[in-house]
Coordinates of N, CA, C and O in Angstrom, one line a residue:
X171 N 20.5 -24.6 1.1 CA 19.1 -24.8 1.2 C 18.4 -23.6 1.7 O 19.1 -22.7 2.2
X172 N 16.9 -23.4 1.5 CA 16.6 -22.1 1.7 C 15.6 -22.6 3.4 O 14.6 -22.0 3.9
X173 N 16.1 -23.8 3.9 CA 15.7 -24.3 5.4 C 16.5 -22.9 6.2 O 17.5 -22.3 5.6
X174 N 15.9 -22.5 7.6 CA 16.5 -21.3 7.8 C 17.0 -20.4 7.1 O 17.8 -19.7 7.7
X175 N 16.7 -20.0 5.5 CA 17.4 -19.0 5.1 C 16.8 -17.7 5.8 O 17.5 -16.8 5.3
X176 N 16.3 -17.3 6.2 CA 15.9 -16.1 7.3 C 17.0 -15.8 8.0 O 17.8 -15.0 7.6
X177 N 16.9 -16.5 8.9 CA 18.2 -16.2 10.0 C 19.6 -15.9 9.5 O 20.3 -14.9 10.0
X178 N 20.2 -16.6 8.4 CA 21.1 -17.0 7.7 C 21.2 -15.4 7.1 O 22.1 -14.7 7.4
X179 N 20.3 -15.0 6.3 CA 20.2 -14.0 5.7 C 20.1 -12.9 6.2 O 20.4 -11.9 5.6
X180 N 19.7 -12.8 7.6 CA 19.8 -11.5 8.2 C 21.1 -11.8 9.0 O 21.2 -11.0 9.9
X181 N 21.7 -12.4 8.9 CA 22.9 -12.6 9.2 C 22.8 -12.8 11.5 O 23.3 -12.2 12.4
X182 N 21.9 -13.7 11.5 CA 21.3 -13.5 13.1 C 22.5 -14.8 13.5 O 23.0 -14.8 14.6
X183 N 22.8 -15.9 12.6 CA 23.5 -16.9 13.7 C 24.8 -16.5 13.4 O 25.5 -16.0 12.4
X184 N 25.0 -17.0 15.3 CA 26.5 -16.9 15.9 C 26.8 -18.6 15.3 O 26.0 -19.5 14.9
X185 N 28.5 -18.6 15.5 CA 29.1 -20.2 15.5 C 30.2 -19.6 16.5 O 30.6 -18.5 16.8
X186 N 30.3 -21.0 16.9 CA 31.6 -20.7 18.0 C 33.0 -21.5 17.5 O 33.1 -22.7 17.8
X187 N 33.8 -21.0 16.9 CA 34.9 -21.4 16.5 C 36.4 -21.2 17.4 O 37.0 -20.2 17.7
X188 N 36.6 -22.4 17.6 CA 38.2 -22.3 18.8 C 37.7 -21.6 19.9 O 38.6 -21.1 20.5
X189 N 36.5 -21.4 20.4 CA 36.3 -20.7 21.3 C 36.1 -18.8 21.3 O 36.2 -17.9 22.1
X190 N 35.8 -18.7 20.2 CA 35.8 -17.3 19.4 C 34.5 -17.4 19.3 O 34.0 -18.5 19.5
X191 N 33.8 -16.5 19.1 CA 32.2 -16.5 18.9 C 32.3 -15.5 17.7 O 33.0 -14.5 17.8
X192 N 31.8 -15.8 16.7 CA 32.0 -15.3 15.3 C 30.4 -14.8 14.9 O 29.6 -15.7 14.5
X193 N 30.1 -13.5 15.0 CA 28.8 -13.2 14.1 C 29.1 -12.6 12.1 O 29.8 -11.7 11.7
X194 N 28.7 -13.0 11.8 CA 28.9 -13.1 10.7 C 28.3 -11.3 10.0 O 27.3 -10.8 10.4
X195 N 29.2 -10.8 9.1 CA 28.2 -9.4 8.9 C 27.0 -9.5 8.6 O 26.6 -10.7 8.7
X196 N 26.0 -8.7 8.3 CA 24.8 -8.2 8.3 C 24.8 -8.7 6.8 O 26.0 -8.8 6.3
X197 N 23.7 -9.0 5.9 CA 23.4 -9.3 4.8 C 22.5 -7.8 5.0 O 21.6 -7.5 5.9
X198 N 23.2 -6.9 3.5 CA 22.9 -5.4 3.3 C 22.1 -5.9 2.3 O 21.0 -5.2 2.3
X199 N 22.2 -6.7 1.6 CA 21.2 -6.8 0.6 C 20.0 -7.0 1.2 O 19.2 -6.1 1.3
X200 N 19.7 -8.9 1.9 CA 18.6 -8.5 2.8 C 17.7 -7.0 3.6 O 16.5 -6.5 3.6
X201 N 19.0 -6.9 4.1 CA 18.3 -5.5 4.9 C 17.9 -4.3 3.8 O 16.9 -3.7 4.2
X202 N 18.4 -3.9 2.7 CA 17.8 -3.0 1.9 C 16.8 -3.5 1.4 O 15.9 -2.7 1.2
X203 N 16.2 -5.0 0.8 CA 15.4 -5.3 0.0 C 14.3 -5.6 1.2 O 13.2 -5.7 0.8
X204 N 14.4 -5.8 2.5 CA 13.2 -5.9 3.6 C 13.0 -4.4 3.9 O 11.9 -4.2 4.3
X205 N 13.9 -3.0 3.7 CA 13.3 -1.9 4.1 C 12.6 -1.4 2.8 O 11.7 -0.7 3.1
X206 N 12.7 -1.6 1.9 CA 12.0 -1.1 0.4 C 10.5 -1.7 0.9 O 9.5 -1.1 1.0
X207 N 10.8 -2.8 0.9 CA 9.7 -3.8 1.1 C 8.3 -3.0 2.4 O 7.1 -2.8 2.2
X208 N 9.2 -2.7 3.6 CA 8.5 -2.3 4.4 C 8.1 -0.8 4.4 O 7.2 -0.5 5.1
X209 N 9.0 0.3 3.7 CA 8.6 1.2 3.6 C 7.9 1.7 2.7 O 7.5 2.9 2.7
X210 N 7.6 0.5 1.5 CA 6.4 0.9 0.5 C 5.3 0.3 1.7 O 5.4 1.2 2.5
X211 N 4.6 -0.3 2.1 CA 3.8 -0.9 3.1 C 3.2 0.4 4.0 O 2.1 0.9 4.0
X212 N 4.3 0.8 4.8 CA 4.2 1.6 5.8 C 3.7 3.3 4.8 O 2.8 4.0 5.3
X213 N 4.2 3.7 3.8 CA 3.4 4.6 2.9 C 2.5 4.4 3.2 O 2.0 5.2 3.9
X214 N 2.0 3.4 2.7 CA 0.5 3.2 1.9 C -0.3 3.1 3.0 O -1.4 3.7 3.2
X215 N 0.3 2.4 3.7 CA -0.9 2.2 4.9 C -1.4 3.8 5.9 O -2.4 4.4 6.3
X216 N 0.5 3.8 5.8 CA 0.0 5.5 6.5 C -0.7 7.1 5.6 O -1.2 8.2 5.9
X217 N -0.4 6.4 4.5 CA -0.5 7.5 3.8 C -2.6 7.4 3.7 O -3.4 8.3 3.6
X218 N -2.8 6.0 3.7 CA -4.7 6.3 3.7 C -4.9 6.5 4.8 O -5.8 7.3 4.6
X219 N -4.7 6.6 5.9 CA -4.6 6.8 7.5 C -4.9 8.4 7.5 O -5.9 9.0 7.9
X220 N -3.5 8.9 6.9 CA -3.4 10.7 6.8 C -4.4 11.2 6.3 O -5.0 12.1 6.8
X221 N -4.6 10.5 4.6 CA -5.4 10.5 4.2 C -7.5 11.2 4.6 O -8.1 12.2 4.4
X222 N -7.7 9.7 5.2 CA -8.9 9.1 5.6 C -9.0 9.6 6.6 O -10.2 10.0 6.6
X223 N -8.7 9.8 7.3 CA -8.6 9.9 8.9 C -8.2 11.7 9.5 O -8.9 12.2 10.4
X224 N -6.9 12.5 8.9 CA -6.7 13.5 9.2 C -7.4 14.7 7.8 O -8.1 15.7 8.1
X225 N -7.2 14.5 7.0 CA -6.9 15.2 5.8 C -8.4 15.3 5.2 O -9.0 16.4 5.2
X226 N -9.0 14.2 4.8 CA -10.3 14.6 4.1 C -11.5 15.0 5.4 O -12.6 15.4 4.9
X227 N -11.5 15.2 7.2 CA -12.1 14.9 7.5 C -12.2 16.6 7.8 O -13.3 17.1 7.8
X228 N -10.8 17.4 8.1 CA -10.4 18.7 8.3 C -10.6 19.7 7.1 O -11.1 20.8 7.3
X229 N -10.1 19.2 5.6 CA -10.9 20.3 4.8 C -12.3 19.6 4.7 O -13.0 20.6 4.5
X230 N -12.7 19.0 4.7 CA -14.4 19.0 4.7 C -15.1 19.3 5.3 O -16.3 19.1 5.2
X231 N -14.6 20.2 6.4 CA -14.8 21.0 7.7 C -14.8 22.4 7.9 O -15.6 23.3 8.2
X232 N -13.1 22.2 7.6 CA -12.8 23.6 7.2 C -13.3 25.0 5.8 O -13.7 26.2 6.0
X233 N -13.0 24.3 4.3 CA -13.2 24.7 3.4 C -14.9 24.7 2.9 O -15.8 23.9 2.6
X234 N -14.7 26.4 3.3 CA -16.5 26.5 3.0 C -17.4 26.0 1.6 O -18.6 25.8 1.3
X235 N -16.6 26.0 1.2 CA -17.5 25.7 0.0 C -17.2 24.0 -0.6 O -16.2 23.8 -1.3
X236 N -18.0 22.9 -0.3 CA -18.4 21.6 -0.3 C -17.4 21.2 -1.8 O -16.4 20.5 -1.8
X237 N -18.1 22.2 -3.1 CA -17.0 22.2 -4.2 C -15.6 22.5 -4.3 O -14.9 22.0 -5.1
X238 N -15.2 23.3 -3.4 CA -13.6 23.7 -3.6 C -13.2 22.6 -2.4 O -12.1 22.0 -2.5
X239 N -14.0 22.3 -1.4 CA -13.4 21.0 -0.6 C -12.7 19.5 -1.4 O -11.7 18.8 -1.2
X240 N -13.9 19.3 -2.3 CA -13.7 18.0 -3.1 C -12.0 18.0 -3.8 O -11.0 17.4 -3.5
X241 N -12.3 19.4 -4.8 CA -11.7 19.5 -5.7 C -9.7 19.5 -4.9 O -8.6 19.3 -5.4
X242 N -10.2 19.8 -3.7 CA -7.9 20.2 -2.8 C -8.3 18.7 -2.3 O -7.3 18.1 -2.6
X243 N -9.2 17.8 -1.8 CA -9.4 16.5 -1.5 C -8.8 15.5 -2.8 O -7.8 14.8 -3.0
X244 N -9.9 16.2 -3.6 CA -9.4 15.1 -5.3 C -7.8 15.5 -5.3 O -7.1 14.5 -5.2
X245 N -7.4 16.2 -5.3 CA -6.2 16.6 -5.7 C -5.2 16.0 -5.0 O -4.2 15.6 -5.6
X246 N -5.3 16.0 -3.6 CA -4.5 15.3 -2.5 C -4.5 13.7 -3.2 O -3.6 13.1 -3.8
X247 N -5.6 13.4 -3.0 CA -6.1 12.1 -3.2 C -5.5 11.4 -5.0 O -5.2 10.2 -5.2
X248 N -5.5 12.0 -5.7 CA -4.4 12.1 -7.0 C -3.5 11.9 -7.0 O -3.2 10.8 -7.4
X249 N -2.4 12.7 -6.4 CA -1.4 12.7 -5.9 C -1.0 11.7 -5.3 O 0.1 11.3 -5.6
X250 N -1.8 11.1 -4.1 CA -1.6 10.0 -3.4 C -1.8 8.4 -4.3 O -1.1 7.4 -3.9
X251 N -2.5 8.3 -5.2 CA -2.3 7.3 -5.9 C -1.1 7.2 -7.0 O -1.0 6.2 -7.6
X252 N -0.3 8.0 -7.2 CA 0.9 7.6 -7.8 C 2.0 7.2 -6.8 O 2.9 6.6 -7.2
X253 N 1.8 7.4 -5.6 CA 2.3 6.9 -4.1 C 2.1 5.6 -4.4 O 3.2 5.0 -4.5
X254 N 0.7 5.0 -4.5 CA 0.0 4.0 -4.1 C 0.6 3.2 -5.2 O 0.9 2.1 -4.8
X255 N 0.9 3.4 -6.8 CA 1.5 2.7 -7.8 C 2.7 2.5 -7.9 O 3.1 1.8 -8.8
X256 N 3.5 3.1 -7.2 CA 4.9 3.0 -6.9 C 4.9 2.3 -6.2 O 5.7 1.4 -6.6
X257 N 4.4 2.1 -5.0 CA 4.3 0.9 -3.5 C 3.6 -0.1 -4.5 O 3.9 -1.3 -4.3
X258 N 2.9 0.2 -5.4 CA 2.6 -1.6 -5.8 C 3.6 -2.6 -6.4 O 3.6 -3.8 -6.4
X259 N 4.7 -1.6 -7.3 CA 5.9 -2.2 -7.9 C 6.3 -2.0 -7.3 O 6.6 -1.2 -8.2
X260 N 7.2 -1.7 -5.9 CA 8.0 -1.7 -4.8 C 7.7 -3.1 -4.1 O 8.5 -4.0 -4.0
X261 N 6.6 -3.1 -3.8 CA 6.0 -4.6 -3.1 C 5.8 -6.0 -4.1 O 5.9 -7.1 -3.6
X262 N 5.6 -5.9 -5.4 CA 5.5 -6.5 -6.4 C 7.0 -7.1 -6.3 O 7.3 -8.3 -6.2
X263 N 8.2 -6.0 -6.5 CA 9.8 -6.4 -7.1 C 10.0 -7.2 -5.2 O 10.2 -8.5 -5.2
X264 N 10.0 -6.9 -4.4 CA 10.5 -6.7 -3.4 C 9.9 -8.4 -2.6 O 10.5 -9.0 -1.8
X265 N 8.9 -8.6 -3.1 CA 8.1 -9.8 -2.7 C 8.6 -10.6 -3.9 O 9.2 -11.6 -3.5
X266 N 8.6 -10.6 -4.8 CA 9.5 -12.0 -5.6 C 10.6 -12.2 -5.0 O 10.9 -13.4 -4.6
X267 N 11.8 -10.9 -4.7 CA 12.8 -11.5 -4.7 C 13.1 -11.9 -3.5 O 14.2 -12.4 -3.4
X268 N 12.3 -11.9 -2.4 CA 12.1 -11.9 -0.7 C 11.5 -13.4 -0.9 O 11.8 -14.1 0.1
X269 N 10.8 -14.1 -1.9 CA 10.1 -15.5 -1.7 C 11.5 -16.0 -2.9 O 11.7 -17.2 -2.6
X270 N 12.0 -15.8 -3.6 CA 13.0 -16.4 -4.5 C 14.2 -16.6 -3.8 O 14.8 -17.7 -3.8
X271 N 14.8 -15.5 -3.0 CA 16.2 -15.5 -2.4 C 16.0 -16.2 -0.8 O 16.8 -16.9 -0.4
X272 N 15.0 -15.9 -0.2 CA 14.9 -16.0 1.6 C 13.9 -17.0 1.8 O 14.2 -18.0 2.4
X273 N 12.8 -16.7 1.4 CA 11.6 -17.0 1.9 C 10.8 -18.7 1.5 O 11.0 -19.3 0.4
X274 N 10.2 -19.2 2.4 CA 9.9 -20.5 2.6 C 8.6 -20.1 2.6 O 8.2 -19.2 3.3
X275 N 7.6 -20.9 1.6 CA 6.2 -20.9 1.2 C 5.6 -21.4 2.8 O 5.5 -22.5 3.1
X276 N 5.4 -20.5 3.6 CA 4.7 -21.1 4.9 C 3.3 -20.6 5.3 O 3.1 -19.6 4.6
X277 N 2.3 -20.8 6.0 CA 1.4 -20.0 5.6 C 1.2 -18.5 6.5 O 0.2 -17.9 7.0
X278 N 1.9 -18.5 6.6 CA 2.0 -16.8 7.5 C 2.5 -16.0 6.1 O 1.9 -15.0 5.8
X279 N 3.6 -16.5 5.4 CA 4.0 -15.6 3.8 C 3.2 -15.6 3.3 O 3.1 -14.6 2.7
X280 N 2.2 -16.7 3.2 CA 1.2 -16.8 1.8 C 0.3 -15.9 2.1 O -0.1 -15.0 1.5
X281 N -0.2 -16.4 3.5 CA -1.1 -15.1 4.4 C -0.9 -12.9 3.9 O -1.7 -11.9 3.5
X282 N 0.6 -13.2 4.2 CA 1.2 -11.6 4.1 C 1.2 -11.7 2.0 O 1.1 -10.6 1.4
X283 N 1.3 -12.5 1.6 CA 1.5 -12.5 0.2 C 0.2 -12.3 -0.7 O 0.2 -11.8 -1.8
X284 N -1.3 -12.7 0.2 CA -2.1 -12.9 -0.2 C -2.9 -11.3 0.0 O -3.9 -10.8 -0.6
X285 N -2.4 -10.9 1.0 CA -3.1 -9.7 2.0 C -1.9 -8.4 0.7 O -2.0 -7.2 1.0
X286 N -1.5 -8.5 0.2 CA -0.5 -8.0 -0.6 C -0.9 -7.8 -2.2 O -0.7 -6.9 -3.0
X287 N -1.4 -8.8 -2.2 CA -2.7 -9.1 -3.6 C -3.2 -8.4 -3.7 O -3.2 -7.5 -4.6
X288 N -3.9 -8.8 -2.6 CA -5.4 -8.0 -2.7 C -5.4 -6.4 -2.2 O -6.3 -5.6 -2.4
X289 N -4.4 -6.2 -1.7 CA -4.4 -4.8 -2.0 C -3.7 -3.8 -3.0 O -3.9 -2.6 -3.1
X290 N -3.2 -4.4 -3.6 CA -2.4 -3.9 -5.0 C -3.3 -3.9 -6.1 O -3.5 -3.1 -7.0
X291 N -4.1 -5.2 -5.9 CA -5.8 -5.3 -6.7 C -6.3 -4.0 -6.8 O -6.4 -3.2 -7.7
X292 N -6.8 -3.9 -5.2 CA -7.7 -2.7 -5.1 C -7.1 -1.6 -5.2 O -7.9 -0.9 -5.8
X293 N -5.8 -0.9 -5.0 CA -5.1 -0.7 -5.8 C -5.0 0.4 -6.9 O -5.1 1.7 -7.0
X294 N -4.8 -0.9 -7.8 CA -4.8 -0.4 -9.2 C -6.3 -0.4 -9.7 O -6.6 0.5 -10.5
X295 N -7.1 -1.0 -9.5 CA -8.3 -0.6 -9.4 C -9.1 0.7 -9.0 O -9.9 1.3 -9.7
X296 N -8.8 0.8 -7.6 CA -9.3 2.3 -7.7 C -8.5 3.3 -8.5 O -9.0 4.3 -9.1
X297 N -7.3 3.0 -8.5 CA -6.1 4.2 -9.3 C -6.5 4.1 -10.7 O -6.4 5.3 -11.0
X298 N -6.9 3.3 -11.7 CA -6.9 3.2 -13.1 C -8.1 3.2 -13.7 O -8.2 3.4 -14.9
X299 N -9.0 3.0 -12.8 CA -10.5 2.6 -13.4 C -11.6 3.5 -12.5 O -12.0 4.5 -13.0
X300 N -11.8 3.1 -11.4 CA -12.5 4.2 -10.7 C -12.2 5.8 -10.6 O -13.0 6.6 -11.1
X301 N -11.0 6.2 -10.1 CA -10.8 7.7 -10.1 C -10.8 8.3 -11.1 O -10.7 9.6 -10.9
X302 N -10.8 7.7 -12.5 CA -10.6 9.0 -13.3 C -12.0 8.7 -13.6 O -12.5 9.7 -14.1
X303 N -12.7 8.0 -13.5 CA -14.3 8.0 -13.7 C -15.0 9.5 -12.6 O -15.5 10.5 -12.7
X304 N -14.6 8.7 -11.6 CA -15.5 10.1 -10.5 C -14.4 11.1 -10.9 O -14.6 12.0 -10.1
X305 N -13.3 11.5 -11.6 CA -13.3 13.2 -11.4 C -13.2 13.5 -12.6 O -12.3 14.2 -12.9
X306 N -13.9 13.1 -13.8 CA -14.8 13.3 -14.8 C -15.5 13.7 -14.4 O -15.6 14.9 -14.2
X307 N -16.4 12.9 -14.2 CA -18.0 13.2 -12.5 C -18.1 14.1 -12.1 O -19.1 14.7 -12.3
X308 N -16.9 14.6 -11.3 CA -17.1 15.3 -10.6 C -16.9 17.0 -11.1 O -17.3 18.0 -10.5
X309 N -16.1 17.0 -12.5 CA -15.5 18.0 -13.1 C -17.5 18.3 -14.1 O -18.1 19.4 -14.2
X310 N -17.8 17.4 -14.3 CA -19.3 17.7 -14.5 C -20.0 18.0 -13.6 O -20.4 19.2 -13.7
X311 N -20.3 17.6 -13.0 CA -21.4 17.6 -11.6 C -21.0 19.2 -10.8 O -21.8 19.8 -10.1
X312 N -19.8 19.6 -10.9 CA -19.7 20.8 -10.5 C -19.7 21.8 -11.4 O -19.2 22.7 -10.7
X313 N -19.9 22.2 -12.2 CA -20.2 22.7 -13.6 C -21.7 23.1 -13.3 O -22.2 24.1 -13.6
X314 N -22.2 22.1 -12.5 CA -23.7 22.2 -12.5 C -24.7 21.8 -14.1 O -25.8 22.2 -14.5
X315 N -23.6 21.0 -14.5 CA -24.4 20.2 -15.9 C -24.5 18.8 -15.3 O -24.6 17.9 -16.0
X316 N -24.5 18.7 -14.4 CA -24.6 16.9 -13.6 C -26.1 16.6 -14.0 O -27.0 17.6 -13.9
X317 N -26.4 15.5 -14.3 CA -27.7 14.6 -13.6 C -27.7 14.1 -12.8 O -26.7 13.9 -12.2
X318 N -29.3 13.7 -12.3 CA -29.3 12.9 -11.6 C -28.6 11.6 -11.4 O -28.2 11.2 -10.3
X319 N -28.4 11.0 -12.6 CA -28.1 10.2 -12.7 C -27.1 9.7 -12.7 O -26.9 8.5 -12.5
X320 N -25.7 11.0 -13.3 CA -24.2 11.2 -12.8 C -24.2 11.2 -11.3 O -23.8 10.2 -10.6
X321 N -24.9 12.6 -10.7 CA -24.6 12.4 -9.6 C -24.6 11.3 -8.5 O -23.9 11.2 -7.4
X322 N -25.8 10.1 -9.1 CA -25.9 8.8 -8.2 C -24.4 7.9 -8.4 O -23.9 7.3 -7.5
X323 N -24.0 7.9 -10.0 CA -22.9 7.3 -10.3 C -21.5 7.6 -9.3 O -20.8 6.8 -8.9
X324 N -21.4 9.1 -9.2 CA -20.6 9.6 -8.6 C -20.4 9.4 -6.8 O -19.5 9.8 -6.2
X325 N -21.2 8.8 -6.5 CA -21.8 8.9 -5.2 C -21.7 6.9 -4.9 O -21.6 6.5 -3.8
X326 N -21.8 6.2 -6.1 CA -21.5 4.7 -6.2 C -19.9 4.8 -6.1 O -19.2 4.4 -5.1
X327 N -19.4 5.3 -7.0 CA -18.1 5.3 -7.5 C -17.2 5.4 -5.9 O -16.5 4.6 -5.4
X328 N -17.7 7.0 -5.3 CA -17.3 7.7 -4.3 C -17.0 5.7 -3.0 O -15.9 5.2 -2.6
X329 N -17.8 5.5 -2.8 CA -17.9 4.4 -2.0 C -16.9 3.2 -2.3 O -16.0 2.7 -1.7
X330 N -17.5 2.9 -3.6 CA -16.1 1.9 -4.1 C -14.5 2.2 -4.0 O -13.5 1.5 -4.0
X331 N -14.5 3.5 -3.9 CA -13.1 4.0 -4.4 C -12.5 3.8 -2.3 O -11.3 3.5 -2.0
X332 N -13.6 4.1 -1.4 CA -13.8 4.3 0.2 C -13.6 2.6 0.4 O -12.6 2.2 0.9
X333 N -14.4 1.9 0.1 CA -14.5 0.5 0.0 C -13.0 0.0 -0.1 O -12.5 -0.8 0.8
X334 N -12.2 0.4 -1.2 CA -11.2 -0.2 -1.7 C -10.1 -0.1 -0.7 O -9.3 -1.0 -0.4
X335 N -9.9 1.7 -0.1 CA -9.1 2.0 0.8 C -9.2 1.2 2.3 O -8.2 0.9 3.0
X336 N -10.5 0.9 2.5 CA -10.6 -0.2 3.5 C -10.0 -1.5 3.6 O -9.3 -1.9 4.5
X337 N -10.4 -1.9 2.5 CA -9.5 -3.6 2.3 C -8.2 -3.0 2.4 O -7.6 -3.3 3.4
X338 N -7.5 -2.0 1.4 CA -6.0 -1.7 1.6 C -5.7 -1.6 3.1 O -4.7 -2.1 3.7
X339 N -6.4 -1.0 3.6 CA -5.9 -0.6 5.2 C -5.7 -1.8 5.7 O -4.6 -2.2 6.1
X340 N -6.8 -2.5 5.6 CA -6.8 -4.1 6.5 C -5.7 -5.3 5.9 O -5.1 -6.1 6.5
X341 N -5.8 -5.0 4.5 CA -4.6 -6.1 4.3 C -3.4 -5.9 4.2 O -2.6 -6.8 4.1
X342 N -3.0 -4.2 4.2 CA -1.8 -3.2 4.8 C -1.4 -4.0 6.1 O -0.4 -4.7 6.5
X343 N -2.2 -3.7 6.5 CA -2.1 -4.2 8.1 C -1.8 -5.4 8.5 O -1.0 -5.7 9.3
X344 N -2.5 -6.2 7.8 CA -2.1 -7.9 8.2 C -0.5 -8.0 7.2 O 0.3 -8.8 7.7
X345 N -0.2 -7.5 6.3 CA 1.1 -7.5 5.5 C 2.0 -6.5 6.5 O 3.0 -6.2 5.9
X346 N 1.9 -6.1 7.6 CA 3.3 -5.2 8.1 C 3.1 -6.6 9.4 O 4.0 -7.2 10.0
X347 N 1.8 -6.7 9.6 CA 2.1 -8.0 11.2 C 2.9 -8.9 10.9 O 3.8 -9.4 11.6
X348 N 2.5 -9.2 9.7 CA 3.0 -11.1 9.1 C 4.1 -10.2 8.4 O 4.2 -10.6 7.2
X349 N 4.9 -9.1 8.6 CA 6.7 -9.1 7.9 C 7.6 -9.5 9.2 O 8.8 -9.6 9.2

């Protein structure tokens, strides 16, 4: 039965046999498929952290020119979404077989399963649909062929794409509490 299969599976219960205390080995499978699990998580979460927090705040600071700032930002930030799409099929493979083999529908999982959703949503969302819009945008807009009216798009987009990393952070975060 999958009643305690947690414990079972991380191999946590003792039995006492003839007076022998018997721990049973470690389930490696468990433990590799909870560290995949948790180290696509801890990426992502840390990696918008580095991101958001050290990286876009120091060259936007540092690099004099506002255009060559964007463009080592966009570029970072590129880079970091093929991160972000690998942690979504890491967490995607790693969460079926963590609720098929171990896991009991309780609402702390559905909680961490739901917060897992919705950030793989946002996601692949900002990764597929928003970003390559704004660095079109932005490959225009710095050209100095922008309108007004790109530029306001660019500056919507810019938020959504900020927006999105938000929810990731937050439901990052409630998905590493609730593992």
């Amino acid at each position: 039965t999958r009643a305690g299969g947690d414990a079972r599976a991380q191999g946590h219960l003792e039995r006492e046999r003839d007076g022998i205390v018997e721990v049973p080995i470690p389930n490696f499978y468990f433990m590799g498929v909870q560290f995949v699990h948790l180290l696509a998580l801890a990426l992502w979460v840390g990696g918008i952290v580095m991101a958001g927090m050290v990286a876009a705040p120091v060259i936007f600071s540092r690099v004099p020119s506002r255009k060559l700032a964007g463009e080592v930002f966009g570029e970072i930030f590129r880079r970091f979404e093929r991160v972000i799409l690998v942690c979504i099929v890491a967490l995607v493979v790693t969460g079926i077989i963590k609720y098929v083999t171990w896991e009991n529908l309780t609402p702390w999982n559905l909680t961490r399963y739901i917060a897992i959703g919705i950030m793989s949503a946002c996601g692949l969302y900002s990764s597929l649909a928003v970003s390559p819009r704004l660095r079109a945008l932005q490959t225009e807009i710095a050209d100095g062929k922008g309108t007004p009216d790109q530029e306001a798009l660019f500056d919507r987009l810019h938020r959504v794409s900020f927006q999105c990393m938000i929810v990731s952070l937050i439901c990052g975060l409630i998905a590493i509490l609730l593992a």
